[in-house]
Amino acid sequence: MKTKYLFLILIVLSFFFSCSQEDGIVIVEEPFKDSALELEQAKLAIYAMGLDTTFMVEWNNYYIVEEDILLCKDSINLTSTRQYHATYYVDNYQTITVGVDNTIAQSTNWREATKEAIDVYNKYTGLRFVYNEYNPQIKISKSNLYNAIACAQGEFPLSGKPGSKIIINDSFYKNIDTFLSLSQKKFLLVHELGHNLGLRHTNGLGEGDGGVGLVQIPGTPTSDSQSFMNSTTCGNSWNGASTYDVVALKTLWPKCIISFADGSSLPQMEVDYGSYLSRNLIPTSAKGIFAGWFKNAALTIPFSYGETIIGDITLYPKWRDKTNVIRLMAISDTSASTVRFTLSQVTPVTFLDIEVERGFNEWSEISRFTEETGVTLTKIPASFSIRTFIEPYIWNANPNSYAIYNWQDATVLDPGEYVLEARFTKSLGLQNGADGKHGVIRAVIEY
Ligand SMILES: [Zn+2]
């Protein structure tokens, strides 16, 4: 019996170390919460240790195998919870490609789950994730991890770059592809991606440094049972990031902040890394008419709308004296259906009273011909255009009336030559001039 007690101690120790297996970069996940599944998982693990699990049973805090060997369950249940990251986590403001490889069959929904998982990080972080199966930075593959008590494994980052692989354990269940639902796969991949970015288990205090560091994330609480980074969550369905998961993500990887200086009427805003500044943001001031954004207070370095936002930035508005307002109108199916104009400087342009009047056709008949009835504003040569068509608005129309739509919109245009065009669909047949039998569209702009 003595040798068996010694064996028992060794087993308990080995279980303890399996809890701390985040050393050596690879992270081993904990088993399912569900007790039946947990028992099955424990059997696999204990069998892998060379024990006979045929008559294995649970007893209080133990599993009993081979009649008299007790295996402590508590040794794999860590109770202290808090959000943590490893010493190294990925640098903010970078694009990270993620994709599955050909070890994962097209017929499975791992690809869909991956896309949904990266959307979580796109939503809450200043990182930009792109799904790409060609040589991705984080490759998701399936392999037999015979000795792992895990649905999957992630890999901690190195030098600011994400861990390069996530391995889905093909031997954990007979068929993990069908065993896990799309929602469970999404949860699993959000969790593993967290490791690849540098997140450790929220309940990971007992796991120790593990050679990769264990640093508490500021603003996160001492306990968060809803965190997707808790261990022992393999098999959970996705129910969204917890409040403090979001705090953790936003603390480590905040989104880009755009601040507007010098009396701009616009509030500070948070935008995605790699996004563009909207032309619809037009500041107003008693100083005059907005005449473009600059990157410095001296207004010598212009900001272009074609530039992507890749970090925090302060933009300075330029103001010019008010000039006479210019009004232009385009009317479909007349000689004025296209109107040309030239802007000598950056200018806010307001779309005013863009009206669509229908003749004897129903709105549904007109909107059937998509992108044929509306207003376009195009820079010449055609490098930039604003297109507004009526289909998205048609569903609000009263089908029994000769309704008129009114749009009011404003945008900032760069210097150059432009064409404003009002178009009514020709697919319903010939028109009869300005008061067309099918309808007419009129667009007024002002600057
Ligand atoms: Zn984990």
GROMACS .gro file of C-alpha atoms and ligand atoms in nm:
model
  448
    1MET     CA    1   0.000   0.000   0.000
    2LYS     CA    2   0.287   0.236   0.075
    3THR     CA    3   0.390   0.246  -0.286
    4LYS     CA    4   0.032   0.323  -0.372
    5TYR     CA    5   0.026   0.617  -0.131
    6LEU     CA    6   0.346   0.743  -0.285
    7PHE     CA    7   0.186   0.703  -0.623
    8LEU     CA    8  -0.116   0.895  -0.498
    9ILE     CA    9   0.102   1.186  -0.390
   10LEU     CA   10   0.275   1.187  -0.725
   11ILE     CA   11  -0.058   1.187  -0.902
   12VAL     CA   12  -0.185   1.475  -0.692
   13LEU     CA   13   0.135   1.664  -0.764
   14SER     CA   14   0.113   1.594  -1.132
   15PHE     CA   15  -0.244   1.721  -1.131
   16PHE     CA   16  -0.128   2.031  -0.953
   17PHE     CA   17   0.133   2.091  -1.219
   18SER     CA   18  -0.120   2.034  -1.492
   19CYS     CA   19  -0.296   2.338  -1.346
   20SER     CA   20   0.014   2.544  -1.394
   21GLN     CA   21   0.093   2.432  -1.741
   22GLU     CA   22   0.113   2.778  -1.887
   23ASP     CA   23   0.489   2.750  -1.877
   24GLY     CA   24   0.672   2.687  -2.199
   25ILE     CA   25   0.434   2.929  -2.372
   26VAL     CA   26   0.170   2.673  -2.466
   27ILE     CA   27  -0.149   2.706  -2.263
   28VAL     CA   28  -0.340   2.398  -2.165
   29GLU     CA   29  -0.707   2.451  -2.111
   30GLU     CA   30  -0.916   2.318  -1.828
   31PRO     CA   31  -1.202   2.072  -1.866
   32PHE     CA   32  -1.572   2.126  -1.918
   33LYS     CA   33  -1.780   2.269  -1.634
   34ASP     CA   34  -2.061   2.027  -1.690
   35SER     CA   35  -2.006   1.751  -1.433
   36ALA     CA   36  -2.077   1.459  -1.665
   37LEU     CA   37  -1.846   1.601  -1.926
   38GLU     CA   38  -1.594   1.686  -1.659
   39LEU     CA   39  -1.594   1.325  -1.541
   40GLU     CA   40  -1.543   1.205  -1.898
   41GLN     CA   41  -1.259   1.446  -1.944
   42ALA     CA   42  -1.102   1.343  -1.614
   43LYS     CA   43  -1.123   0.979  -1.721
   44LEU     CA   44  -0.933   1.055  -2.038
   45ALA     CA   45  -0.665   1.237  -1.847
   46ILE     CA   46  -0.630   0.971  -1.582
   47TYR     CA   47  -0.626   0.697  -1.843
   48ALA     CA   48  -0.347   0.886  -2.016
   49MET     CA   49  -0.154   0.865  -1.687
   50GLY     CA   50  -0.155   0.487  -1.716
   51LEU     CA   51  -0.437   0.411  -1.472
   52ASP     CA   52  -0.738   0.191  -1.530
   53THR     CA   53  -1.047   0.412  -1.528
   54THR     CA   54  -1.301   0.136  -1.594
   55PHE     CA   55  -1.455   0.164  -1.248
   56MET     CA   56  -1.356   0.522  -1.174
   57VAL     CA   57  -1.603   0.703  -0.951
   58GLU     CA   58  -1.634   1.043  -0.785
   59TRP     CA   59  -1.612   1.067  -0.407
   60ASN     CA   60  -1.637   1.408  -0.243
   61ASN     CA   61  -1.341   1.602  -0.373
   62TYR     CA   62  -1.175   1.301  -0.526
   63TYR     CA   63  -1.185   1.062  -0.813
   64ILE     CA   64  -1.123   0.703  -0.701
   65VAL     CA   65  -0.949   0.476  -0.949
   66GLU     CA   66  -0.821   0.121  -0.923
   67GLU     CA   67  -1.017   0.083  -0.600
   68ASP     CA   68  -0.790   0.273  -0.364
   69ILE     CA   69  -0.625   0.558  -0.547
   70LEU     CA   70  -0.761   0.900  -0.465
   71LEU     CA   71  -0.711   1.182  -0.712
   72CYS     CA   72  -0.777   1.529  -0.569
   73LYS     CA   73  -1.028   1.726  -0.774
   74ASP     CA   74  -0.955   2.047  -0.586
   75SER     CA   75  -0.607   2.056  -0.724
   76ILE     CA   76  -0.752   2.155  -1.061
   77ASN     CA   77  -1.013   2.394  -0.923
   78LEU     CA   78  -0.854   2.735  -0.879
   79THR     CA   79  -1.073   2.977  -0.690
   80SER     CA   80  -0.906   3.318  -0.692
   81THR     CA   81  -1.019   3.521  -0.991
   82ARG     CA   82  -0.890   3.837  -1.153
   83GLN     CA   83  -0.803   3.950  -1.503
   84TYR     CA   84  -0.437   3.905  -1.590
   85HIS     CA   85  -0.203   3.942  -1.879
   86ALA     CA   86   0.139   3.791  -1.936
   87THR     CA   87   0.448   4.012  -1.911
   88TYR     CA   88   0.437   4.051  -2.286
   89TYR     CA   89   0.118   4.126  -2.471
   90VAL     CA   90   0.082   4.235  -2.829
   91ASP     CA   91   0.144   4.594  -2.929
   92ASN     CA   92  -0.165   4.800  -2.995
   93TYR     CA   93  -0.253   4.955  -3.332
   94GLN     CA   94  -0.156   4.671  -3.560
   95THR     CA   95  -0.332   4.454  -3.814
   96ILE     CA   96  -0.332   4.085  -3.728
   97THR     CA   97  -0.431   3.818  -3.977
   98VAL     CA   98  -0.603   3.503  -3.853
   99GLY     CA   99  -0.706   3.198  -4.052
  100VAL     CA  100  -0.765   2.825  -4.032
  101ASP     CA  101  -0.550   2.583  -4.232
  102ASN     CA  102  -0.634   2.274  -4.435
  103THR     CA  103  -0.639   2.045  -4.130
  104ILE     CA  104  -0.987   2.188  -4.075
  105ALA     CA  105  -1.248   2.066  -4.321
  106GLN     CA  106  -1.447   2.316  -4.526
  107SER     CA  107  -1.765   2.139  -4.417
  108THR     CA  108  -1.713   2.244  -4.053
  109ASN     CA  109  -1.808   2.584  -3.914
  110TRP     CA  110  -1.468   2.664  -3.763
  111ARG     CA  111  -1.416   2.937  -4.025
  112GLU     CA  112  -1.742   3.104  -3.933
  113ALA     CA  113  -1.655   3.073  -3.562
  114THR     CA  114  -1.313   3.228  -3.626
  115LYS     CA  115  -1.466   3.524  -3.809
  116GLU     CA  116  -1.714   3.577  -3.527
  117ALA     CA  117  -1.435   3.551  -3.268
  118ILE     CA  118  -1.214   3.811  -3.437
  119ASP     CA  119  -1.514   4.044  -3.459
  120VAL     CA  120  -1.517   4.050  -3.077
  121TYR     CA  121  -1.162   4.186  -3.074
  122ASN     CA  122  -1.236   4.427  -3.359
  123LYS     CA  123  -1.527   4.561  -3.160
  124TYR     CA  124  -1.344   4.626  -2.833
  125THR     CA  125  -0.978   4.685  -2.917
  126GLY     CA  126  -0.749   4.913  -3.115
  127LEU     CA  127  -0.624   4.605  -3.297
  128ARG     CA  128  -0.751   4.525  -3.644
  129PHE     CA  129  -0.814   4.158  -3.715
  130VAL     CA  130  -0.852   4.032  -4.068
  131TYR     CA  131  -0.952   3.678  -4.165
  132ASN     CA  132  -0.700   3.544  -4.414
  133GLU     CA  133  -0.607   3.182  -4.481
  134TYR     CA  134  -0.294   3.267  -4.678
  135ASN     CA  135  -0.001   3.263  -4.436
  136PRO     CA  136  -0.191   3.417  -4.141
  137GLN     CA  137  -0.006   3.548  -3.836
  138ILE     CA  138  -0.225   3.330  -3.616
  139LYS     CA  139  -0.287   2.994  -3.778
  140ILE     CA  140  -0.565   2.776  -3.640
  141SER     CA  141  -0.521   2.407  -3.704
  142LYS     CA  142  -0.645   2.076  -3.571
  143SER     CA  143  -0.417   1.816  -3.424
  144ASN     CA  144  -0.416   1.527  -3.177
  145LEU     CA  145  -0.301   1.661  -2.842
  146TYR     CA  146  -0.312   1.320  -2.678
  147ASN     CA  147  -0.186   1.431  -2.340
  148ALA     CA  148  -0.368   1.760  -2.312
  149ILE     CA  149  -0.674   1.815  -2.096
  150ALA     CA  150  -0.794   2.066  -2.346
  151CYS     CA  151  -1.032   2.156  -2.625
  152ALA     CA  152  -0.757   2.372  -2.771
  153GLN     CA  153  -0.430   2.545  -2.699
  154GLY     CA  154  -0.314   2.897  -2.769
  155GLU     CA  155   0.034   3.042  -2.770
  156PHE     CA  156   0.157   3.349  -2.584
  157PRO     CA  157   0.299   3.641  -2.783
  158LEU     CA  158   0.662   3.722  -2.848
  159SER     CA  159   0.809   4.069  -2.896
  160GLY     CA  160   0.477   4.245  -2.935
  161LYS     CA  161   0.359   4.006  -3.204
  162PRO     CA  162   0.081   3.753  -3.139
  163GLY     CA  163   0.141   3.386  -3.068
  164SER     CA  164   0.145   3.217  -3.407
  165LYS     CA  165  -0.079   2.918  -3.352
  166ILE     CA  166  -0.399   2.785  -3.202
  167ILE     CA  167  -0.436   2.411  -3.200
  168ILE     CA  168  -0.778   2.252  -3.170
  169ASN     CA  169  -0.753   1.917  -2.996
  170ASP     CA  170  -0.880   1.649  -3.229
  171SER     CA  171  -0.849   1.379  -2.964
  172PHE     CA  172  -1.045   1.550  -2.687
  173TYR     CA  173  -1.375   1.418  -2.815
  174LYS     CA  174  -1.456   1.170  -3.085
  175ASN     CA  175  -1.556   1.453  -3.315
  176ILE     CA  176  -1.495   1.799  -3.178
  177ASP     CA  177  -1.621   1.948  -3.507
  178THR     CA  178  -1.974   1.832  -3.437
  179PHE     CA  179  -1.950   1.810  -3.058
  180LEU     CA  180  -1.910   2.184  -3.014
  181SER     CA  181  -2.179   2.417  -3.146
  182LEU     CA  182  -2.091   2.730  -3.341
  183SER     CA  183  -2.142   2.935  -3.023
  184GLN     CA  184  -1.914   2.703  -2.820
  185LYS     CA  185  -1.649   2.719  -3.093
  186LYS     CA  186  -1.672   3.097  -3.090
  187PHE     CA  187  -1.624   3.105  -2.712
  188LEU     CA  188  -1.327   2.870  -2.740
  189LEU     CA  189  -1.159   3.076  -3.011
  190VAL     CA  190  -1.221   3.410  -2.836
  191HIS     CA  191  -1.053   3.253  -2.529
  192GLU     CA  192  -0.758   3.109  -2.723
  193LEU     CA  193  -0.708   3.430  -2.920
  194GLY     CA  194  -0.692   3.603  -2.580
  195HIS     CA  195  -0.390   3.386  -2.495
  196ASN     CA  196  -0.229   3.457  -2.833
  197LEU     CA  197  -0.259   3.829  -2.756
  198GLY     CA  198  -0.115   3.785  -2.406
  199LEU     CA  199  -0.417   3.736  -2.181
  200ARG     CA  200  -0.390   3.484  -1.900
  201HIS     CA  201  -0.671   3.313  -1.718
  202THR     CA  202  -0.892   3.546  -1.514
  203ASN     CA  203  -0.884   3.287  -1.237
  204GLY     CA  204  -0.515   3.233  -1.300
  205LEU     CA  205  -0.362   3.360  -0.977
  206GLY     CA  206  -0.288   3.005  -0.863
  207GLU     CA  207  -0.117   2.930  -1.192
  208GLY     CA  208   0.172   3.152  -1.089
  209ASP     CA  209   0.422   3.327  -1.311
  210GLY     CA  210   0.461   3.021  -1.532
  211GLY     CA  211   0.765   3.178  -1.695
  212VAL     CA  212   0.553   3.426  -1.888
  213GLY     CA  213   0.452   3.668  -1.613
  214LEU     CA  214   0.121   3.724  -1.436
  215VAL     CA  215   0.029   4.091  -1.426
  216GLN     CA  216  -0.305   4.215  -1.300
  217ILE     CA  217  -0.488   4.442  -1.544
  218PRO     CA  218  -0.582   4.775  -1.383
  219GLY     CA  219  -0.952   4.838  -1.333
  220THR     CA  220  -1.049   4.472  -1.320
  221PRO     CA  221  -1.207   4.321  -1.009
  222THR     CA  222  -1.105   4.039  -0.781
  223SER     CA  223  -1.366   3.808  -0.929
  224ASP     CA  224  -1.542   3.779  -1.263
  225SER     CA  225  -1.724   3.454  -1.319
  226GLN     CA  226  -1.853   3.589  -1.653
  227SER     CA  227  -1.507   3.645  -1.801
  228PHE     CA  228  -1.432   3.455  -2.121
  229MET     CA  229  -1.075   3.419  -1.996
  230ASN     CA  230  -1.161   3.198  -1.699
  231SER     CA  231  -1.014   2.851  -1.721
  232THR     CA  232  -1.251   2.556  -1.694
  233THR     CA  233  -1.471   2.716  -1.958
  234CYS     CA  234  -1.412   2.479  -2.246
  235GLY     CA  235  -1.756   2.400  -2.383
  236ASN     CA  236  -1.918   2.724  -2.271
  237SER     CA  237  -2.144   2.899  -2.517
  238TRP     CA  238  -2.071   3.257  -2.616
  239ASN     CA  239  -2.273   3.508  -2.417
  240GLY     CA  240  -2.070   3.817  -2.492
  241ALA     CA  241  -1.767   3.969  -2.327
  242SER     CA  242  -1.819   4.054  -1.960
  243THR     CA  243  -1.809   4.415  -1.842
  244TYR     CA  244  -1.459   4.361  -1.707
  245ASP     CA  245  -1.344   4.167  -2.010
  246VAL     CA  246  -1.423   4.486  -2.199
  247VAL     CA  247  -1.231   4.691  -1.939
  248ALA     CA  248  -0.935   4.455  -1.976
  249LEU     CA  249  -0.941   4.476  -2.358
  250LYS     CA  250  -0.983   4.853  -2.364
  251THR     CA  251  -0.708   4.900  -2.106
  252LEU     CA  252  -0.451   4.693  -2.294
  253TRP     CA  253  -0.555   4.789  -2.646
  254PRO     CA  254  -0.755   5.114  -2.651
  255LYS     CA  255  -0.909   5.232  -2.977
  256CYS     CA  256  -0.775   5.539  -3.156
  257ILE     CA  257  -0.890   5.871  -3.013
  258ILE     CA  258  -0.946   6.166  -3.244
  259SER     CA  259  -0.946   6.503  -3.068
  260PHE     CA  260  -1.054   6.821  -3.240
  261ALA     CA  261  -0.874   7.136  -3.136
  262ASP     CA  262  -0.916   7.510  -3.168
  263GLY     CA  263  -1.278   7.586  -3.099
  264SER     CA  264  -1.407   7.297  -3.305
  265SER     CA  265  -1.766   7.212  -3.216
  266LEU     CA  266  -1.695   6.840  -3.246
  267PRO     CA  267  -1.651   6.618  -2.939
  268GLN     CA  268  -1.359   6.378  -2.902
  269MET     CA  269  -1.431   6.045  -3.066
  270GLU     CA  270  -1.314   5.685  -3.051
  271VAL     CA  271  -1.254   5.514  -3.385
  272ASP     CA  272  -1.122   5.181  -3.514
  273TYR     CA  273  -0.756   5.144  -3.599
  274GLY     CA  274  -0.722   5.172  -3.977
  275SER     CA  275  -1.049   5.361  -4.028
  276TYR     CA  276  -1.099   5.686  -4.215
  277LEU     CA  277  -1.217   6.022  -4.089
  278SER     CA  278  -1.574   6.085  -4.198
  279ARG     CA  279  -1.631   6.371  -4.438
  280ASN     CA  280  -1.965   6.425  -4.268
  281LEU     CA  281  -1.798   6.566  -3.957
  282ILE     CA  282  -1.813   6.939  -4.020
  283PRO     CA  283  -1.713   7.168  -3.737
  284THR     CA  284  -1.876   7.507  -3.700
  285SER     CA  285  -1.736   7.823  -3.546
  286ALA     CA  286  -1.797   8.195  -3.526
  287LYS     CA  287  -1.451   8.226  -3.681
  288GLY     CA  288  -1.588   8.140  -4.023
  289ILE     CA  289  -1.642   7.849  -4.259
  290PHE     CA  290  -1.454   7.525  -4.208
  291ALA     CA  291  -1.174   7.495  -4.463
  292GLY     CA  292  -1.003   7.167  -4.384
  293TRP     CA  293  -0.818   6.968  -4.115
  294PHE     CA  294  -0.452   7.003  -4.024
  295LYS     CA  295  -0.222   6.795  -3.807
  296ASN     CA  296  -0.056   7.089  -3.636
  297ALA     CA  297  -0.167   7.412  -3.471
  298ALA     CA  298   0.033   7.615  -3.723
  299LEU     CA  299  -0.187   7.467  -3.999
  300THR     CA  300   0.105   7.373  -4.220
  301ILE     CA  301   0.057   6.994  -4.238
  302PRO     CA  302  -0.282   6.911  -4.393
  303PHE     CA  303  -0.475   6.599  -4.298
  304SER     CA  304  -0.614   6.410  -4.596
  305TYR     CA  305  -0.941   6.218  -4.587
  306GLY     CA  306  -0.757   5.936  -4.765
  307GLU     CA  307  -0.531   5.881  -4.463
  308THR     CA  308  -0.609   5.597  -4.226
  309ILE     CA  309  -0.626   5.660  -3.853
  310ILE     CA  310  -0.344   5.458  -3.696
  311GLY     CA  311  -0.327   5.601  -3.346
  312ASP     CA  312  -0.440   5.890  -3.131
  313ILE     CA  313  -0.449   6.213  -3.327
  314THR     CA  314  -0.545   6.576  -3.271
  315LEU     CA  315  -0.685   6.761  -3.571
  316TYR     CA  316  -0.683   7.138  -3.607
  317PRO     CA  317  -0.952   7.308  -3.815
  318LYS     CA  318  -0.877   7.589  -4.055
  319TRP     CA  319  -1.138   7.863  -4.084
  320ARG     CA  320  -1.197   8.103  -4.370
  321ASP     CA  321  -1.418   8.404  -4.409
  322LYS     CA  322  -1.776   8.348  -4.505
  323THR     CA  323  -1.846   8.397  -4.874
  324ASN     CA  324  -2.169   8.419  -5.069
  325VAL     CA  325  -2.366   8.100  -5.059
  326ILE     CA  326  -2.382   7.916  -5.390
  327ARG     CA  327  -2.686   7.705  -5.468
  328LEU     CA  328  -2.705   7.451  -5.748
  329MET     CA  329  -2.997   7.236  -5.860
  330ALA     CA  330  -2.999   6.922  -6.073
  331ILE     CA  331  -3.333   6.798  -6.212
  332SER     CA  332  -3.365   6.455  -6.368
  333ASP     CA  333  -3.465   6.420  -6.734
  334THR     CA  334  -3.400   6.784  -6.816
  335SER     CA  335  -3.104   6.967  -6.956
  336ALA     CA  336  -3.012   7.044  -6.593
  337SER     CA  337  -2.986   6.679  -6.491
  338THR     CA  338  -2.609   6.726  -6.449
  339VAL     CA  339  -2.452   7.037  -6.299
  340ARG     CA  340  -2.078   7.104  -6.291
  341PHE     CA  341  -1.897   7.316  -6.035
  342THR     CA  342  -1.542   7.380  -5.921
  343LEU     CA  343  -1.413   7.422  -5.566
  344SER     CA  344  -1.089   7.612  -5.519
  345GLN     CA  345  -1.044   7.500  -5.158
  346VAL     CA  346  -1.165   7.247  -4.903
  347THR     CA  347  -1.535   7.322  -4.870
  348PRO     CA  348  -1.827   7.186  -4.671
  349VAL     CA  349  -2.116   7.114  -4.906
  350THR     CA  350  -2.471   7.067  -4.788
  351PHE     CA  351  -2.719   6.850  -4.972
  352LEU     CA  352  -3.041   7.042  -4.936
  353ASP     CA  353  -3.388   6.935  -5.026
  354ILE     CA  354  -3.316   6.636  -5.238
  355GLU     CA  355  -3.667   6.543  -5.344
  356VAL     CA  356  -3.807   6.242  -5.517
  357GLU     CA  357  -4.157   6.276  -5.654
  358ARG     CA  358  -4.323   5.973  -5.802
  359GLY     CA  359  -4.573   5.972  -6.091
  360PHE     CA  360  -4.820   5.691  -6.140
  361ASN     CA  361  -4.578   5.412  -6.040
  362GLU     CA  362  -4.570   5.272  -5.691
  363TRP     CA  363  -4.257   5.327  -5.483
  364SER     CA  364  -4.195   4.953  -5.484
  365GLU     CA  365  -4.191   4.955  -5.866
  366ILE     CA  366  -3.939   5.239  -5.873
  367SER     CA  367  -3.716   5.088  -5.608
  368ARG     CA  368  -3.707   4.751  -5.785
  369PHE     CA  369  -3.445   4.900  -6.016
  370THR     CA  370  -3.166   4.943  -5.767
  371GLU     CA  371  -2.919   5.230  -5.791
  372GLU     CA  372  -3.109   5.388  -6.080
  373THR     CA  373  -3.301   5.659  -5.894
  374GLY     CA  374  -3.099   5.895  -5.685
  375VAL     CA  375  -2.830   6.160  -5.672
  376THR     CA  376  -2.460   6.128  -5.738
  377LEU     CA  377  -2.184   6.376  -5.676
  378THR     CA  378  -1.862   6.281  -5.852
  379LYS     CA  379  -1.517   6.436  -5.854
  380ILE     CA  380  -1.370   6.475  -6.203
  381PRO     CA  381  -1.179   6.267  -6.297
  382ALA     CA  382  -1.400   6.013  -6.122
  383SER     CA  383  -1.176   5.957  -5.820
  384PHE     CA  384  -1.439   6.012  -5.554
  385SER     CA  385  -1.816   6.003  -5.547
  386ILE     CA  386  -2.108   6.027  -5.313
  387ARG     CA  387  -2.407   5.826  -5.422
  388THR     CA  388  -2.750   5.834  -5.265
  389PHE     CA  389  -3.024   5.612  -5.402
  390ILE     CA  390  -3.381   5.593  -5.285
  391GLU     CA  391  -3.412   5.220  -5.212
  392PRO     CA  392  -3.308   5.235  -4.844
  393TYR     CA  393  -3.566   5.508  -4.785
  394ILE     CA  394  -3.854   5.370  -4.989
  395TRP     CA  395  -3.997   5.151  -4.714
  396ASN     CA  396  -4.105   5.453  -4.516
  397ALA     CA  397  -4.316   5.582  -4.802
  398ASN     CA  398  -4.692   5.595  -4.796
  399PRO     CA  399  -4.783   5.388  -5.101
  400ASN     CA  400  -5.102   5.588  -5.160
  401SER     CA  401  -4.947   5.931  -5.174
  402TYR     CA  402  -4.732   6.125  -5.411
  403ALA     CA  403  -4.465   6.146  -5.144
  404ILE     CA  404  -4.161   6.361  -5.152
  405TYR     CA  405  -3.841   6.254  -4.984
  406ASN     CA  406  -3.617   6.504  -4.825
  407TRP     CA  407  -3.258   6.432  -4.747
  408GLN     CA  408  -3.035   6.668  -4.562
  409ASP     CA  409  -2.673   6.574  -4.551
  410ALA     CA  410  -2.343   6.754  -4.544
  411THR     CA  411  -1.996   6.655  -4.649
  412VAL     CA  412  -1.652   6.809  -4.685
  413LEU     CA  413  -1.510   6.816  -5.037
  414ASP     CA  414  -1.151   6.865  -5.141
  415PRO     CA  415  -1.065   7.124  -5.408
  416GLY     CA  416  -1.147   7.013  -5.762
  417GLU     CA  417  -1.416   6.983  -6.026
  418TYR     CA  418  -1.742   6.805  -5.947
  419VAL     CA  419  -2.056   6.688  -6.123
  420LEU     CA  420  -2.390   6.673  -5.947
  421GLU     CA  421  -2.639   6.446  -6.122
  422ALA     CA  422  -3.006   6.368  -6.058
  423ARG     CA  423  -3.118   6.039  -6.208
  424PHE     CA  424  -3.461   5.879  -6.231
  425THR     CA  425  -3.482   5.520  -6.351
  426LYS     CA  426  -3.536   5.465  -6.723
  427SER     CA  427  -3.628   5.103  -6.667
  428LEU     CA  428  -3.997   5.193  -6.627
  429GLY     CA  429  -4.010   5.350  -6.973
  430LEU     CA  430  -3.966   5.693  -7.127
  431GLN     CA  431  -4.021   6.005  -6.924
  432ASN     CA  432  -4.211   6.319  -7.019
  433GLY     CA  433  -3.968   6.586  -6.911
  434ALA     CA  434  -3.947   6.762  -6.578
  435ASP     CA  435  -4.293   6.650  -6.460
  436GLY     CA  436  -4.224   6.295  -6.573
  437LYS     CA  437  -4.507   6.046  -6.571
  438HIS     CA  438  -4.290   5.804  -6.372
  439GLY     CA  439  -4.135   6.062  -6.145
  440VAL     CA  440  -3.871   6.324  -6.103
  441ILE     CA  441  -3.580   6.381  -5.870
  442ARG     CA  442  -3.444   6.722  -5.777
  443ALA     CA  443  -3.121   6.782  -5.589
  444VAL     CA  444  -3.014   7.112  -5.442
  445ILE     CA  445  -2.669   7.161  -5.296
  446GLU     CA  446  -2.530   7.463  -5.124
  447TYR     CA  447  -2.179   7.575  -5.032
  448ZN      ZN  448  -0.694   2.916  -2.141
   0.00000   0.00000   0.00000
